[in-house]
PDB file of C-alpha atoms in Angstrom:
ATOM      1  CA  MET A  24      -3.524   9.123 -34.407  1.00  0.00           C
ATOM      2  CA  ILE A  25      -3.125   5.817 -32.495  1.00  0.00           C
ATOM      3  CA  GLY A  26      -5.501   6.186 -29.273  1.00  0.00           C
ATOM      4  CA  VAL A  27      -4.805   3.847 -26.545  1.00  0.00           C
ATOM      5  CA  PHE A  28      -6.387   4.198 -22.883  1.00  0.00           C
ATOM      6  CA  ASP A  29      -6.047   2.199 -19.581  1.00  0.00           C
ATOM      7  CA  SER A  30      -8.283   2.632 -16.428  1.00  0.00           C
ATOM      8  CA  GLY A  31      -4.275   4.102 -15.123  1.00  0.00           C
ATOM      9  CA  LEU A  32      -1.231   3.617 -15.913  1.00  0.00           C
ATOM     10  CA  GLY A  33      -0.648  -0.226 -16.715  1.00  0.00           C
ATOM     11  CA  GLY A  34      -1.475   0.628 -20.318  1.00  0.00           C
ATOM     12  CA  LEU A  35       1.901   2.216 -20.785  1.00  0.00           C
ATOM     13  CA  SER A  36       3.654  -1.381 -20.667  1.00  0.00           C
ATOM     14  CA  VAL A  37       1.332  -2.088 -23.865  1.00  0.00           C
ATOM     15  CA  PHE A  38       2.161   1.510 -25.302  1.00  0.00           C
ATOM     16  CA  ARG A  39       5.726   1.295 -25.055  1.00  0.00           C
ATOM     17  CA  GLU A  40       5.385  -2.384 -27.116  1.00  0.00           C
ATOM     18  CA  ILE A  41       3.653  -0.761 -30.086  1.00  0.00           C
ATOM     19  CA  PHE A  42       5.503   2.496 -29.697  1.00  0.00           C
ATOM     20  CA  LYS A  43       8.262  -0.051 -30.697  1.00  0.00           C
ATOM     21  CA  ILE A  44       7.174  -1.025 -33.612  1.00  0.00           C
ATOM     22  CA  LEU A  45       5.687   2.106 -35.095  1.00  0.00           C
ATOM     23  CA  PRO A  46       7.577   4.838 -33.251  1.00  0.00           C
ATOM     24  CA  GLU A  47       6.487   7.346 -36.113  1.00  0.00           C
ATOM     25  CA  SER A  48       3.051   7.271 -35.537  1.00  0.00           C
ATOM     26  CA  SER A  49       1.435   9.480 -33.415  1.00  0.00           C
ATOM     27  CA  TYR A  50      -0.375   8.975 -30.294  1.00  0.00           C
ATOM     28  CA  THR A  51      -2.590  10.053 -27.551  1.00  0.00           C
ATOM     29  CA  TYR A  52      -2.988   8.231 -24.109  1.00  0.00           C
ATOM     30  CA  VAL A  53      -5.845   8.753 -21.499  1.00  0.00           C
ATOM     31  CA  SER A  54      -5.039   7.270 -17.907  1.00  0.00           C
ATOM     32  CA  ASP A  55      -8.448   6.936 -16.266  1.00  0.00           C
ATOM     33  CA  ALA A  56      -6.838   7.340 -12.681  1.00  0.00           C
ATOM     34  CA  GLY A  57      -9.854   9.020 -11.721  1.00  0.00           C
ATOM     35  CA  TYR A  58     -11.845   5.924 -11.439  1.00  0.00           C
ATOM     36  CA  CYS A  59      -8.613   3.413 -11.182  1.00  0.00           C
ATOM     37  CA  PRO A  60      -8.970   0.605 -10.586  1.00  0.00           C
ATOM     38  CA  TYR A  61     -11.551  -0.244 -13.313  1.00  0.00           C
ATOM     39  CA  GLY A  62     -11.412  -4.367 -11.624  1.00  0.00           C
ATOM     40  CA  PRO A  63     -13.985  -3.907  -8.758  1.00  0.00           C
ATOM     41  CA  ARG A  64     -16.505  -1.574 -10.183  1.00  0.00           C
ATOM     42  CA  PRO A  65     -19.510  -3.013 -11.885  1.00  0.00           C
ATOM     43  CA  ALA A  66     -19.396  -3.407 -15.968  1.00  0.00           C
ATOM     44  CA  GLU A  67     -22.723  -0.799 -16.945  1.00  0.00           C
ATOM     45  CA  GLU A  68     -19.935   1.645 -15.499  1.00  0.00           C
ATOM     46  CA  VAL A  69     -16.843   0.078 -17.215  1.00  0.00           C
ATOM     47  CA  ILE A  70     -18.692   0.834 -20.385  1.00  0.00           C
ATOM     48  CA  MET A  71     -19.612   4.258 -19.292  1.00  0.00           C
ATOM     49  CA  ARG A  72     -15.923   5.004 -18.723  1.00  0.00           C
ATOM     50  CA  ALA A  73     -14.215   3.644 -22.236  1.00  0.00           C
ATOM     51  CA  ASP A  74     -17.146   5.297 -23.903  1.00  0.00           C
ATOM     52  CA  ARG A  75     -16.652   8.345 -22.994  1.00  0.00           C
ATOM     53  CA  ILE A  76     -12.800   7.857 -23.231  1.00  0.00           C
ATOM     54  CA  SER A  77     -13.027   6.811 -26.903  1.00  0.00           C
ATOM     55  CA  SER A  78     -15.638   9.354 -28.048  1.00  0.00           C
ATOM     56  CA  TYR A  79     -12.767  12.010 -27.023  1.00  0.00           C
ATOM     57  CA  LEU A  80     -10.411  10.225 -28.839  1.00  0.00           C
ATOM     58  CA  VAL A  81     -12.284   9.615 -31.784  1.00  0.00           C
ATOM     59  CA  ALA A  82     -13.477  13.084 -31.508  1.00  0.00           C
ATOM     60  CA  HIS A  83      -9.442  13.864 -31.967  1.00  0.00           C
ATOM     61  CA  GLY A  84      -8.296  12.300 -34.360  1.00  0.00           C
ATOM     62  CA  ALA A  85      -8.055   8.735 -33.479  1.00  0.00           C
ATOM     63  CA  LYS A  86      -7.743   6.014 -36.424  1.00  0.00           C
ATOM     64  CA  ILE A  87      -7.523   2.618 -34.447  1.00  0.00           C
ATOM     65  CA  ILE A  88      -8.305   2.597 -30.402  1.00  0.00           C
ATOM     66  CA  VAL A  89      -6.240   0.151 -28.407  1.00  0.00           C
ATOM     67  CA  VAL A  90      -7.957  -0.460 -25.222  1.00  0.00           C
ATOM     68  CA  ALA A  91      -5.381  -1.431 -23.245  1.00  0.00           C
ATOM     69  CA  CYS A  92      -7.153  -2.670 -20.346  1.00  0.00           C
ATOM     70  CA  ASN A  93      -7.846  -6.429 -19.602  1.00  0.00           C
ATOM     71  CA  THR A  94     -11.203  -5.507 -17.804  1.00  0.00           C
ATOM     72  CA  ALA A  95     -12.118  -2.631 -19.652  1.00  0.00           C
ATOM     73  CA  THR A  96     -11.868  -5.240 -22.585  1.00  0.00           C
ATOM     74  CA  ALA A  97     -13.874  -7.986 -21.369  1.00  0.00           C
ATOM     75  CA  ALA A  98     -16.597  -5.433 -20.169  1.00  0.00           C
ATOM     76  CA  SER A  99     -16.621  -3.461 -23.323  1.00  0.00           C
ATOM     77  CA  ILE A 100     -15.165  -4.271 -26.481  1.00  0.00           C
ATOM     78  CA  ARG A 101     -17.967  -5.636 -28.186  1.00  0.00           C
ATOM     79  CA  TYR A 102     -20.341  -2.509 -27.576  1.00  0.00           C
ATOM     80  CA  LEU A 103     -17.353  -0.010 -28.853  1.00  0.00           C
ATOM     81  CA  ARG A 104     -16.517  -2.234 -31.411  1.00  0.00           C
ATOM     82  CA  GLU A 105     -20.578  -1.542 -32.528  1.00  0.00           C
ATOM     83  CA  LYS A 106     -20.594   1.896 -31.856  1.00  0.00           C
ATOM     84  CA  PHE A 107     -17.683   3.409 -33.469  1.00  0.00           C
ATOM     85  CA  ASP A 108     -16.214   2.913 -37.345  1.00  0.00           C
ATOM     86  CA  ILE A 109     -12.840   2.285 -36.358  1.00  0.00           C
ATOM     87  CA  PRO A 110     -10.774  -0.497 -34.981  1.00  0.00           C
ATOM     88  CA  PHE A 111     -10.305  -1.342 -31.917  1.00  0.00           C
ATOM     89  CA  VAL A 112      -7.602  -3.646 -30.472  1.00  0.00           C
ATOM     90  CA  GLY A 113      -8.224  -5.119 -27.074  1.00  0.00           C
ATOM     91  CA  MET A 114      -6.600  -7.828 -24.073  1.00  0.00           C
ATOM     92  CA  GLU A 115      -7.092 -11.412 -24.246  1.00  0.00           C
ATOM     93  CA  PRO A 116      -5.518 -12.788 -21.399  1.00  0.00           C
ATOM     94  CA  ALA A 117      -2.619 -14.690 -22.815  1.00  0.00           C
ATOM     95  CA  VAL A 118      -4.198 -18.083 -21.854  1.00  0.00           C
ATOM     96  CA  LYS A 119      -3.131 -20.215 -24.988  1.00  0.00           C
ATOM     97  CA  PRO A 120       0.902 -19.246 -25.514  1.00  0.00           C
ATOM     98  CA  ALA A 121       0.939 -20.264 -21.469  1.00  0.00           C
ATOM     99  CA  VAL A 122      -0.796 -23.746 -22.321  1.00  0.00           C
ATOM    100  CA  LEU A 123       1.622 -24.212 -25.389  1.00  0.00           C
ATOM    101  CA  LYS A 124       4.613 -23.406 -22.781  1.00  0.00           C
ATOM    102  CA  THR A 125       3.773 -25.427 -20.045  1.00  0.00           C
ATOM    103  CA  LYS A 126       5.893 -28.155 -19.209  1.00  0.00           C
ATOM    104  CA  ASN A 127       4.117 -29.563 -15.646  1.00  0.00           C
ATOM    105  CA  GLY A 128       0.735 -29.163 -17.620  1.00  0.00           C
ATOM    106  CA  VAL A 129      -0.258 -26.132 -14.873  1.00  0.00           C
ATOM    107  CA  ILE A 130      -0.379 -22.333 -15.872  1.00  0.00           C
ATOM    108  CA  GLY A 131      -0.900 -19.591 -13.278  1.00  0.00           C
ATOM    109  CA  VAL A 132      -3.381 -16.671 -14.162  1.00  0.00           C
ATOM    110  CA  LEU A 133      -2.765 -13.210 -12.196  1.00  0.00           C
ATOM    111  CA  ALA A 134      -5.472 -10.963 -13.174  1.00  0.00           C
ATOM    112  CA  THR A 135      -8.078  -8.561 -11.622  1.00  0.00           C
ATOM    113  CA  GLN A 136     -11.360  -9.464 -10.425  1.00  0.00           C
ATOM    114  CA  GLY A 137     -12.957  -8.096 -13.163  1.00  0.00           C
ATOM    115  CA  THR A 138     -11.150 -10.145 -15.934  1.00  0.00           C
ATOM    116  CA  LEU A 139     -11.334 -13.382 -13.713  1.00  0.00           C
ATOM    117  CA  LYS A 140     -15.152 -13.099 -13.878  1.00  0.00           C
ATOM    118  CA  GLY A 141     -15.841 -12.023 -17.628  1.00  0.00           C
ATOM    119  CA  GLU A 142     -16.907 -14.068 -20.085  1.00  0.00           C
ATOM    120  CA  LEU A 143     -13.897 -13.212 -22.518  1.00  0.00           C
ATOM    121  CA  TYR A 144     -11.855 -15.222 -19.706  1.00  0.00           C
ATOM    122  CA  HIS A 145     -13.979 -18.000 -19.687  1.00  0.00           C
ATOM    123  CA  THR A 146     -14.297 -18.383 -22.942  1.00  0.00           C
ATOM    124  CA  THR A 147     -10.705 -18.450 -23.305  1.00  0.00           C
ATOM    125  CA  LEU A 148     -10.089 -21.464 -20.790  1.00  0.00           C
ATOM    126  CA  VAL A 149     -12.463 -23.045 -21.983  1.00  0.00           C
ATOM    127  CA  ARG A 150     -10.894 -23.086 -25.928  1.00  0.00           C
ATOM    128  CA  TYR A 151      -6.973 -23.572 -24.811  1.00  0.00           C
ATOM    129  CA  ALA A 152      -7.138 -24.684 -21.193  1.00  0.00           C
ATOM    130  CA  SER A 153      -9.367 -27.459 -21.196  1.00  0.00           C
ATOM    131  CA  ASP A 154      -6.221 -30.255 -20.760  1.00  0.00           C
ATOM    132  CA  VAL A 155      -3.999 -28.203 -18.050  1.00  0.00           C
ATOM    133  CA  LYS A 156      -4.934 -27.293 -14.518  1.00  0.00           C
ATOM    134  CA  VAL A 157      -5.504 -23.313 -14.245  1.00  0.00           C
ATOM    135  CA  ILE A 158      -4.523 -21.623 -10.643  1.00  0.00           C
ATOM    136  CA  GLU A 159      -6.235 -18.208 -10.924  1.00  0.00           C
ATOM    137  CA  ARG A 160      -5.571 -15.570  -8.184  1.00  0.00           C
ATOM    138  CA  ALA A 161      -6.959 -11.807  -8.306  1.00  0.00           C
ATOM    139  CA  GLY A 162      -4.304  -9.631  -7.509  1.00  0.00           C
ATOM    140  CA  THR A 163      -6.049  -7.172  -5.217  1.00  0.00           C
ATOM    141  CA  GLY A 164      -3.886  -3.937  -4.247  1.00  0.00           C
ATOM    142  CA  LEU A 165      -1.341  -4.900  -7.425  1.00  0.00           C
ATOM    143  CA  VAL A 166      -2.978  -2.031  -9.314  1.00  0.00           C
ATOM    144  CA  ASP A 167      -2.887   0.347  -6.240  1.00  0.00           C
ATOM    145  CA  LEU A 168       1.113  -0.490  -6.079  1.00  0.00           C
ATOM    146  CA  VAL A 169       1.643   0.428  -9.863  1.00  0.00           C
ATOM    147  CA  GLU A 170      -0.550   3.549  -9.532  1.00  0.00           C
ATOM    148  CA  SER A 171       1.873   4.645  -6.562  1.00  0.00           C
ATOM    149  CA  GLY A 172       5.295   3.940  -8.514  1.00  0.00           C
ATOM    150  CA  GLU A 173       6.192   1.410  -5.825  1.00  0.00           C
ATOM    151  CA  THR A 174       6.510  -1.778  -7.847  1.00  0.00           C
ATOM    152  CA  SER A 175       9.540  -2.867  -6.012  1.00  0.00           C
ATOM    153  CA  GLY A 176      10.666  -3.542  -2.206  1.00  0.00           C
ATOM    154  CA  PRO A 177       9.382  -4.944   0.925  1.00  0.00           C
ATOM    155  CA  VAL A 178       5.167  -4.086   0.289  1.00  0.00           C
ATOM    156  CA  ALA A 179       5.350  -5.344  -3.213  1.00  0.00           C
ATOM    157  CA  GLU A 180       7.553  -8.440  -2.599  1.00  0.00           C
ATOM    158  CA  SER A 181       5.103  -9.589   0.524  1.00  0.00           C
ATOM    159  CA  LEU A 182       1.440  -9.084  -1.727  1.00  0.00           C
ATOM    160  CA  ILE A 183       3.077 -10.812  -4.656  1.00  0.00           C
ATOM    161  CA  ARG A 184       3.802 -13.404  -2.659  1.00  0.00           C
ATOM    162  CA  LYS A 185       0.591 -13.779  -1.680  1.00  0.00           C
ATOM    163  CA  TYR A 186      -0.790 -14.372  -4.796  1.00  0.00           C
ATOM    164  CA  VAL A 187       2.124 -16.602  -6.265  1.00  0.00           C
ATOM    165  CA  ASP A 188       3.136 -18.395  -4.107  1.00  0.00           C
ATOM    166  CA  PRO A 189      -0.078 -20.862  -4.311  1.00  0.00           C
ATOM    167  CA  MET A 190       0.551 -20.814  -8.036  1.00  0.00           C
ATOM    168  CA  VAL A 191       4.277 -21.899  -7.512  1.00  0.00           C
ATOM    169  CA  ALA A 192       3.581 -24.465  -5.190  1.00  0.00           C
ATOM    170  CA  GLY A 193       0.471 -25.934  -7.203  1.00  0.00           C
ATOM    171  CA  GLY A 194       3.316 -26.385  -9.494  1.00  0.00           C
ATOM    172  CA  ALA A 195       2.701 -23.441 -12.375  1.00  0.00           C
ATOM    173  CA  ASP A 196       5.714 -22.824 -14.531  1.00  0.00           C
ATOM    174  CA  LYS A 197       3.911 -20.742 -16.440  1.00  0.00           C
ATOM    175  CA  ILE A 198       2.000 -17.460 -15.110  1.00  0.00           C
ATOM    176  CA  VAL A 199      -0.287 -15.086 -17.372  1.00  0.00           C
ATOM    177  CA  LEU A 200      -0.005 -11.545 -16.193  1.00  0.00           C
ATOM    178  CA  GLY A 201      -3.606 -10.712 -17.256  1.00  0.00           C
ATOM    179  CA  CYS A 202      -3.518  -7.456 -16.089  1.00  0.00           C
ATOM    180  CA  THR A 203      -1.597  -4.399 -18.111  1.00  0.00           C
ATOM    181  CA  HIS A 204      -0.269  -2.996 -14.622  1.00  0.00           C
ATOM    182  CA  TYR A 205       1.274  -6.431 -13.820  1.00  0.00           C
ATOM    183  CA  PRO A 206       4.528  -6.452 -16.338  1.00  0.00           C
ATOM    184  CA  PHE A 207       5.297  -3.531 -14.217  1.00  0.00           C
ATOM    185  CA  LEU A 208       5.987  -5.900 -11.442  1.00  0.00           C
ATOM    186  CA  ALA A 209       7.884  -8.257 -13.481  1.00  0.00           C
ATOM    187  CA  ASP A 210      11.457  -7.603 -12.141  1.00  0.00           C
ATOM    188  CA  THR A 211       9.969  -7.692  -8.649  1.00  0.00           C
ATOM    189  CA  ILE A 212       8.308 -11.429  -9.097  1.00  0.00           C
ATOM    190  CA  ARG A 213      11.793 -12.806 -11.065  1.00  0.00           C
ATOM    191  CA  SER A 214      14.027 -11.675  -7.968  1.00  0.00           C
ATOM    192  CA  VAL A 215      11.505 -13.208  -6.095  1.00  0.00           C
ATOM    193  CA  TYR A 216      10.991 -16.894  -7.850  1.00  0.00           C
ATOM    194  CA  GLY A 217      14.209 -16.468 -10.155  1.00  0.00           C
ATOM    195  CA  ASP A 218      13.673 -18.938 -13.121  1.00  0.00           C
ATOM    196  CA  SER A 219      11.297 -21.049 -12.097  1.00  0.00           C
ATOM    197  CA  VAL A 220       8.409 -19.616 -13.511  1.00  0.00           C
ATOM    198  CA  GLU A 221       8.257 -17.866 -16.893  1.00  0.00           C
ATOM    199  CA  LEU A 222       5.916 -14.743 -17.092  1.00  0.00           C
ATOM    200  CA  ILE A 223       3.497 -14.594 -20.093  1.00  0.00           C
ATOM    201  CA  ASP A 224       2.795 -10.943 -21.613  1.00  0.00           C
ATOM    202  CA  PRO A 225       0.189 -10.324 -24.347  1.00  0.00           C
ATOM    203  CA  ALA A 226       1.285  -6.598 -24.526  1.00  0.00           C
ATOM    204  CA  PRO A 227       3.916  -7.632 -27.611  1.00  0.00           C
ATOM    205  CA  ALA A 228       0.704  -9.483 -29.423  1.00  0.00           C
ATOM    206  CA  VAL A 229      -1.288  -6.726 -28.747  1.00  0.00           C
ATOM    207  CA  ALA A 230       1.012  -4.571 -30.446  1.00  0.00           C
ATOM    208  CA  ARG A 231       1.688  -6.808 -33.397  1.00  0.00           C
ATOM    209  CA  ARG A 232      -2.139  -6.795 -34.244  1.00  0.00           C
ATOM    210  CA  CYS A 233      -2.794  -3.034 -33.945  1.00  0.00           C
ATOM    211  CA  ALA A 234       0.091  -3.062 -36.527  1.00  0.00           C
ATOM    212  CA  GLU A 235      -1.481  -5.299 -38.526  1.00  0.00           C
ATOM    213  CA  LEU A 236      -4.692  -3.697 -38.501  1.00  0.00           C
ATOM    214  CA  ILE A 237      -3.421  -0.338 -39.525  1.00  0.00           C
ATOM    215  CA  SER A 238      -1.624  -1.913 -42.798  1.00  0.00           C
ATOM    216  CA  GLU A 239      -4.754  -3.510 -43.315  1.00  0.00           C
ATOM    217  CA  PHE A 240      -7.219  -0.554 -43.260  1.00  0.00           C
ATOM    218  CA  ASN A 241      -4.250   1.339 -44.918  1.00  0.00           C
ATOM    219  CA  LEU A 242      -4.417   3.882 -41.741  1.00  0.00           C
ATOM    220  CA  CYS A 243      -2.776   7.004 -41.847  1.00  0.00           C
ATOM    221  CA  THR A 244      -1.262   7.241 -38.464  1.00  0.00           C
ATOM    222  CA  ASN A 245       2.257   9.103 -38.972  1.00  0.00           C
ATOM    223  CA  GLY A 246       3.184  12.500 -37.120  1.00  0.00           C
ATOM    224  CA  ASN A 247       5.596  13.055 -34.181  1.00  0.00           C
ATOM    225  CA  PHE A 248       3.509  13.624 -31.565  1.00  0.00           C
ATOM    226  CA  ALA A 249       2.568  11.925 -27.317  1.00  0.00           C
ATOM    227  CA  TYR A 250      -0.182  13.292 -25.713  1.00  0.00           C
ATOM    228  CA  PHE A 251      -0.842  11.582 -21.928  1.00  0.00           C
ATOM    229  CA  TYR A 252      -3.498  12.273 -20.285  1.00  0.00           C
ATOM    230  CA  THR A 253      -4.935  11.491 -16.919  1.00  0.00           C
ATOM    231  CA  THR A 254      -8.561  11.900 -15.432  1.00  0.00           C
ATOM    232  CA  GLY A 255      -6.590  11.747 -12.203  1.00  0.00           C
ATOM    233  CA  LYS A 256      -4.446  14.585 -10.379  1.00  0.00           C
ATOM    234  CA  ASP A 257      -1.090  12.855 -10.412  1.00  0.00           C
ATOM    235  CA  VAL A 258       0.265  14.031 -13.962  1.00  0.00           C
ATOM    236  CA  GLY A 259       3.852  14.120 -12.299  1.00  0.00           C
ATOM    237  CA  MET A 260       3.855   9.934 -11.620  1.00  0.00           C
ATOM    238  CA  LEU A 261       2.242   9.849 -15.609  1.00  0.00           C
ATOM    239  CA  ARG A 262       5.434  11.435 -16.886  1.00  0.00           C
ATOM    240  CA  SER A 263       7.608   9.650 -14.194  1.00  0.00           C
ATOM    241  CA  MET A 264       6.330   6.270 -15.559  1.00  0.00           C
ATOM    242  CA  ALA A 265       6.100   7.282 -19.436  1.00  0.00           C
ATOM    243  CA  GLU A 266       9.852   8.338 -19.417  1.00  0.00           C
ATOM    244  CA  LYS A 267      11.282   5.660 -17.125  1.00  0.00           C
ATOM    245  CA  HIS A 268       9.369   2.706 -19.344  1.00  0.00           C
ATOM    246  CA  VAL A 269       8.892   3.803 -22.873  1.00  0.00           C
ATOM    247  CA  ALA A 270      12.600   4.344 -24.480  1.00  0.00           C
ATOM    248  CA  GLY A 271      12.688   6.528 -27.343  1.00  0.00           C
ATOM    249  CA  LEU A 272       9.908   8.722 -26.305  1.00  0.00           C
ATOM    250  CA  ASP A 273      12.186  11.461 -26.298  1.00  0.00           C
ATOM    251  CA  ARG A 274      12.454  11.695 -30.096  1.00  0.00           C
ATOM    252  CA  LYS A 275       8.280  12.859 -29.558  1.00  0.00           C
ATOM    253  CA  ASP A 276       6.723  16.114 -29.425  1.00  0.00           C
ATOM    254  CA  LYS A 277       5.201  14.999 -25.921  1.00  0.00           C
ATOM    255  CA  LEU A 278       2.687  16.846 -23.713  1.00  0.00           C
ATOM    256  CA  PHE A 279       1.487  15.861 -20.210  1.00  0.00           C
ATOM    257  CA  GLY A 280      -2.251  17.110 -18.695  1.00  0.00           C
ATOM    258  CA  ASN A 281      -4.805  16.742 -17.163  1.00  0.00           C
ATOM    259  CA  LEU A 282      -8.734  15.779 -18.155  1.00  0.00           C
ATOM    260  CA  THR A 283     -12.073  16.068 -17.368  1.00  0.00           C
ATOM    261  CA  ILE A 284     -14.228  13.893 -19.284  1.00  0.00           C
TER     262      ILE A 284
END
C-alpha cells in the first residue's frame, strides 16, 4: 500500500490528490495529532516521530511513503531515505512555480516556522527566487484552526488577514501554501482577496511524483482499502475531514481508528 503521514489532518490535502490519480491503490494514512503541530517542535523530535510512523507503515506493507508535511520533510526526509529501503516522496515549498508565474516580481510564502527555518526551504529560495522579492509569514495558529475544523468564519478570516494582508500590501500576486494544512483554508483566502492573488499548492505535483515512482519501481499498490489512523483522541474529526474532502472515498474499504506509536 501507499503510506501517507502528516502531523495532523493537513496531509489529507495531499492524500486526495494522490487518490485522484491512483484510486485503485490501497492506502494507510497516519495523522500524528498527538504531536501536532510539528512547526514549533525541535527537528530532533520531528525526526523521531517520522521514524516511528515510517517504521509502522513499512512493517504493515507500505511500498512507498509520502511525507505529506513540509516541516517533517525539511527535518527528516534525508534521514528516512537513508534508513529505509523504499521510495519516499516529500513536500517542497512551491517557490519555483510561483516565481515563474508572478507578474509583479513579488511572491508570498505562508508556511510554518519549522519550514521557514529549514535548509530545504532556503536552498529552494537560492535556486529559484534570487530575482524576486519574497515576503514570508509563519502562519501561527492556522494549523490549529484546520485541526479543529474551523476553516471558515470570522476567526479564520481574522487570522488569515493578519498574515496575508502584508503580502498583498507588499505587492505579492502569488502566494505559496507552504503547509499541507493551508489548502483547507484556500476558499476562505479567496473569499477575502478574490482574484488579486493566486494560491500555489504543491500537492498535485507531489501526487504526480508519487505515481511516477510507483511506475518507475514497478510497485504493486493495488487493493481496495484506505485506513486512517490518528495518534490523537479525535477520530471523528479525521473521519469527517477525509469523507468531506476526498472524492470517491466511498469506493474504498475504509477504517478509522486510533494508533499508539
